[in-house]
PDB file of C-alpha atoms and ligand atoms in Angstrom:
ATOM      1  CA  MET A   1       7.035  31.939 -15.643  1.00 88.00           C
ATOM      2  CA  GLU A   2       3.757  30.135 -15.184  1.00 89.00           C
ATOM      3  CA  ASN A   3       0.992  32.000 -13.581  1.00 95.00           C
ATOM      4  CA  ARG A   4      -1.250  30.487 -10.971  1.00 95.00           C
ATOM      5  CA  GLU A   5      -3.910  29.388 -13.448  1.00 95.00           C
ATOM      6  CA  GLN A   6      -1.424  27.671 -15.748  1.00 96.00           C
ATOM      7  CA  MET A   7       0.135  25.882 -12.806  1.00 95.00           C
ATOM      8  CA  ARG A   8      -3.264  24.698 -11.589  1.00 95.00           C
ATOM      9  CA  LYS A   9      -4.138  23.374 -15.028  1.00 95.00           C
ATOM     10  CA  ARG A  10      -0.820  21.560 -15.285  1.00 95.00           C
ATOM     11  CA  HIS A  11      -1.326  19.910 -11.913  1.00 93.00           C
ATOM     12  CA  GLU A  12      -4.847  18.876 -12.825  1.00 93.00           C
ATOM     13  CA  ALA A  13      -3.591  17.261 -16.015  1.00 95.00           C
ATOM     14  CA  GLU A  14      -0.838  15.460 -14.119  1.00 94.00           C
ATOM     15  CA  ILE A  15      -3.227  14.141 -11.502  1.00 92.00           C
ATOM     16  CA  GLU A  16      -5.646  13.047 -14.217  1.00 93.00           C
ATOM     17  CA  ALA A  17      -2.858  11.138 -15.943  1.00 95.00           C
ATOM     18  CA  LEU A  18      -1.829   9.561 -12.650  1.00 94.00           C
ATOM     19  CA  GLU A  19      -5.389   8.375 -11.992  1.00 93.00           C
ATOM     20  CA  LYS A  20      -5.744   7.068 -15.514  1.00 93.00           C
ATOM     21  CA  ASN A  21      -2.556   5.053 -15.423  1.00 96.00           C
ATOM     22  CA  CYS A  22      -3.045   3.797 -11.898  1.00 96.00           C
ATOM     23  CA  LEU A  23      -4.424   0.332 -11.236  1.00 95.00           C
ATOM     24  CA  HIS A  24      -5.721   1.383  -7.809  1.00 94.00           C
ATOM     25  CA  VAL A  25      -4.405  -1.745  -6.138  1.00 95.00           C
ATOM     26  CA  LYS A  26      -3.766  -0.477  -2.647  1.00 96.00           C
ATOM     27  CA  LEU A  27      -6.733   1.130  -0.986  1.00 95.00           C
ATOM     28  CA  SER A  28      -6.872   3.015   2.261  1.00 95.00           C
ATOM     29  CA  LYS A  29      -9.072   1.963   5.149  1.00 93.00           C
ATOM     30  CA  TRP A  30     -12.587   3.344   5.322  1.00 90.00           C
ATOM     31  CA  LYS A  31     -12.452   6.952   6.297  1.00 87.00           C
ATOM     32  CA  ASP A  32     -15.030   9.625   6.837  1.00 84.00           C
ATOM     33  CA  TYR A  33     -15.763  11.681   3.816  1.00 81.00           C
ATOM     34  CA  SER A  34     -17.206  15.136   3.883  1.00 76.00           C
ATOM     35  CA  TRP A  35     -18.024  17.167   0.848  1.00 72.00           C
ATOM     36  CA  ALA A  36     -17.632  20.332   2.890  1.00 74.00           C
ATOM     37  CA  PRO A  37     -16.288  20.937   6.387  1.00 74.00           C
ATOM     38  CA  GLY A  38     -18.759  19.540   8.888  1.00 71.00           C
ATOM     39  CA  HIS A  39     -20.873  17.828   6.245  1.00 71.00           C
ATOM     40  CA  LEU A  40     -20.198  14.152   6.565  1.00 72.00           C
ATOM     41  CA  SER A  41     -21.687  12.237   3.710  1.00 73.00           C
ATOM     42  CA  GLY A  42     -20.457   8.735   4.278  1.00 79.00           C
ATOM     43  CA  ARG A  43     -17.185   6.932   4.094  1.00 84.00           C
ATOM     44  CA  VAL A  44     -14.717   6.340   1.326  1.00 88.00           C
ATOM     45  CA  LYS A  45     -11.731   4.239   0.443  1.00 91.00           C
ATOM     46  CA  VAL A  46      -9.159   6.001  -1.633  1.00 93.00           C
ATOM     47  CA  CYS A  47      -6.293   4.686  -3.690  1.00 94.00           C
ATOM     48  CA  LYS A  48      -3.062   5.012  -1.744  1.00 96.00           C
ATOM     49  CA  ASN A  49      -1.187   5.838  -4.888  1.00 95.00           C
ATOM     50  CA  CYS A  50      -3.239   8.392  -6.748  1.00 93.00           C
ATOM     51  CA  GLY A  51      -5.781   9.448  -4.128  1.00 91.00           C
ATOM     52  CA  LYS A  52      -8.833   8.694  -6.253  1.00 91.00           C
ATOM     53  CA  ILE A  53     -11.998   7.654  -4.441  1.00 90.00           C
ATOM     54  CA  ILE A  54     -12.528   4.023  -5.340  1.00 90.00           C
ATOM     55  CA  LYS A  55     -15.287   2.937  -3.015  1.00 89.00           C
ATOM     56  CA  ARG A  56     -17.891   5.008  -1.297  1.00 85.00           C
ATOM     57  CA  ASP A  57     -20.655   4.198   1.073  1.00 81.00           C
ATOM     58  CA  LYS A  58     -23.553   6.319   2.046  1.00 71.00           C
ATOM     59  CA  ARG A  59     -25.038   6.868   5.424  1.00 63.00           C
ATOM     60  CA  PRO A  60     -28.215   4.840   5.738  1.00 57.00           C
ATOM     61  CA  GLY A  61     -31.245   6.947   5.062  1.00 54.00           C
ATOM     62  CA  PRO A  62     -34.021   7.735   2.643  1.00 52.00           C
ATOM     63  CA  ASP A  63     -31.847   8.577  -0.264  1.00 52.00           C
ATOM     64  CA  SER A  64     -31.915   7.289  -3.817  1.00 47.00           C
ATOM     65  CA  SER A  65     -28.614   5.530  -3.401  1.00 53.00           C
ATOM     66  CA  THR A  66     -29.339   3.626  -0.198  1.00 54.00           C
ATOM     67  CA  ILE A  67     -31.384   0.492   0.139  1.00 58.00           C
ATOM     68  CA  LYS A  68     -33.882  -0.707   2.683  1.00 63.00           C
ATOM     69  CA  GLU A  69     -33.588  -4.289   3.762  1.00 65.00           C
ATOM     70  CA  GLY A  70     -35.820  -5.922   6.341  1.00 72.00           C
ATOM     71  CA  GLY A  71     -37.102  -2.551   7.473  1.00 71.00           C
ATOM     72  CA  LYS A  72     -33.639  -1.173   8.079  1.00 68.00           C
ATOM     73  CA  TRP A  73     -31.619   1.233   6.018  1.00 61.00           C
ATOM     74  CA  LYS A  74     -28.351  -0.227   4.936  1.00 64.00           C
ATOM     75  CA  TYR A  75     -25.151   1.158   3.647  1.00 62.00           C
ATOM     76  CA  LEU A  76     -24.828   0.712  -0.027  1.00 63.00           C
ATOM     77  CA  ILE A  77     -21.309   0.372  -1.237  1.00 64.00           C
ATOM     78  CA  VAL A  78     -20.774   1.977  -4.569  1.00 64.00           C
ATOM     79  CA  THR A  79     -17.727   1.306  -6.600  1.00 67.00           C
ATOM     80  CA  THR A  80     -16.862   4.498  -8.374  1.00 68.00           C
ATOM     81  CA  ALA A  81     -13.914   3.229 -10.381  1.00 60.00           C
ATOM     82  CA  THR A  82     -12.270   0.004 -11.382  1.00 57.00           C
TER      83      THR A  82
HETATM   84 ZN1   ZN B   1      -4.927   4.767  -7.980  1.00 72.43          ZN
END
């Protein structure tokens, strides 16, 4: 029998393989993303097949990954995978 750790590793490897072989064609709508409960950090689009985050945008603000345009902070859309 597999123990918990072995099972977790196997699932991780399977998910990794799924992401690698996936073309990420169908994306979800923009949805709120939080890195921890109650900590919203922007919005993401995920692949409907493998669940990988494909696009991410950040809340406007003084942050290295956002841009200021015409005096206003703008969302910067970052493509995290192709
Ligand atoms: Zn995918």
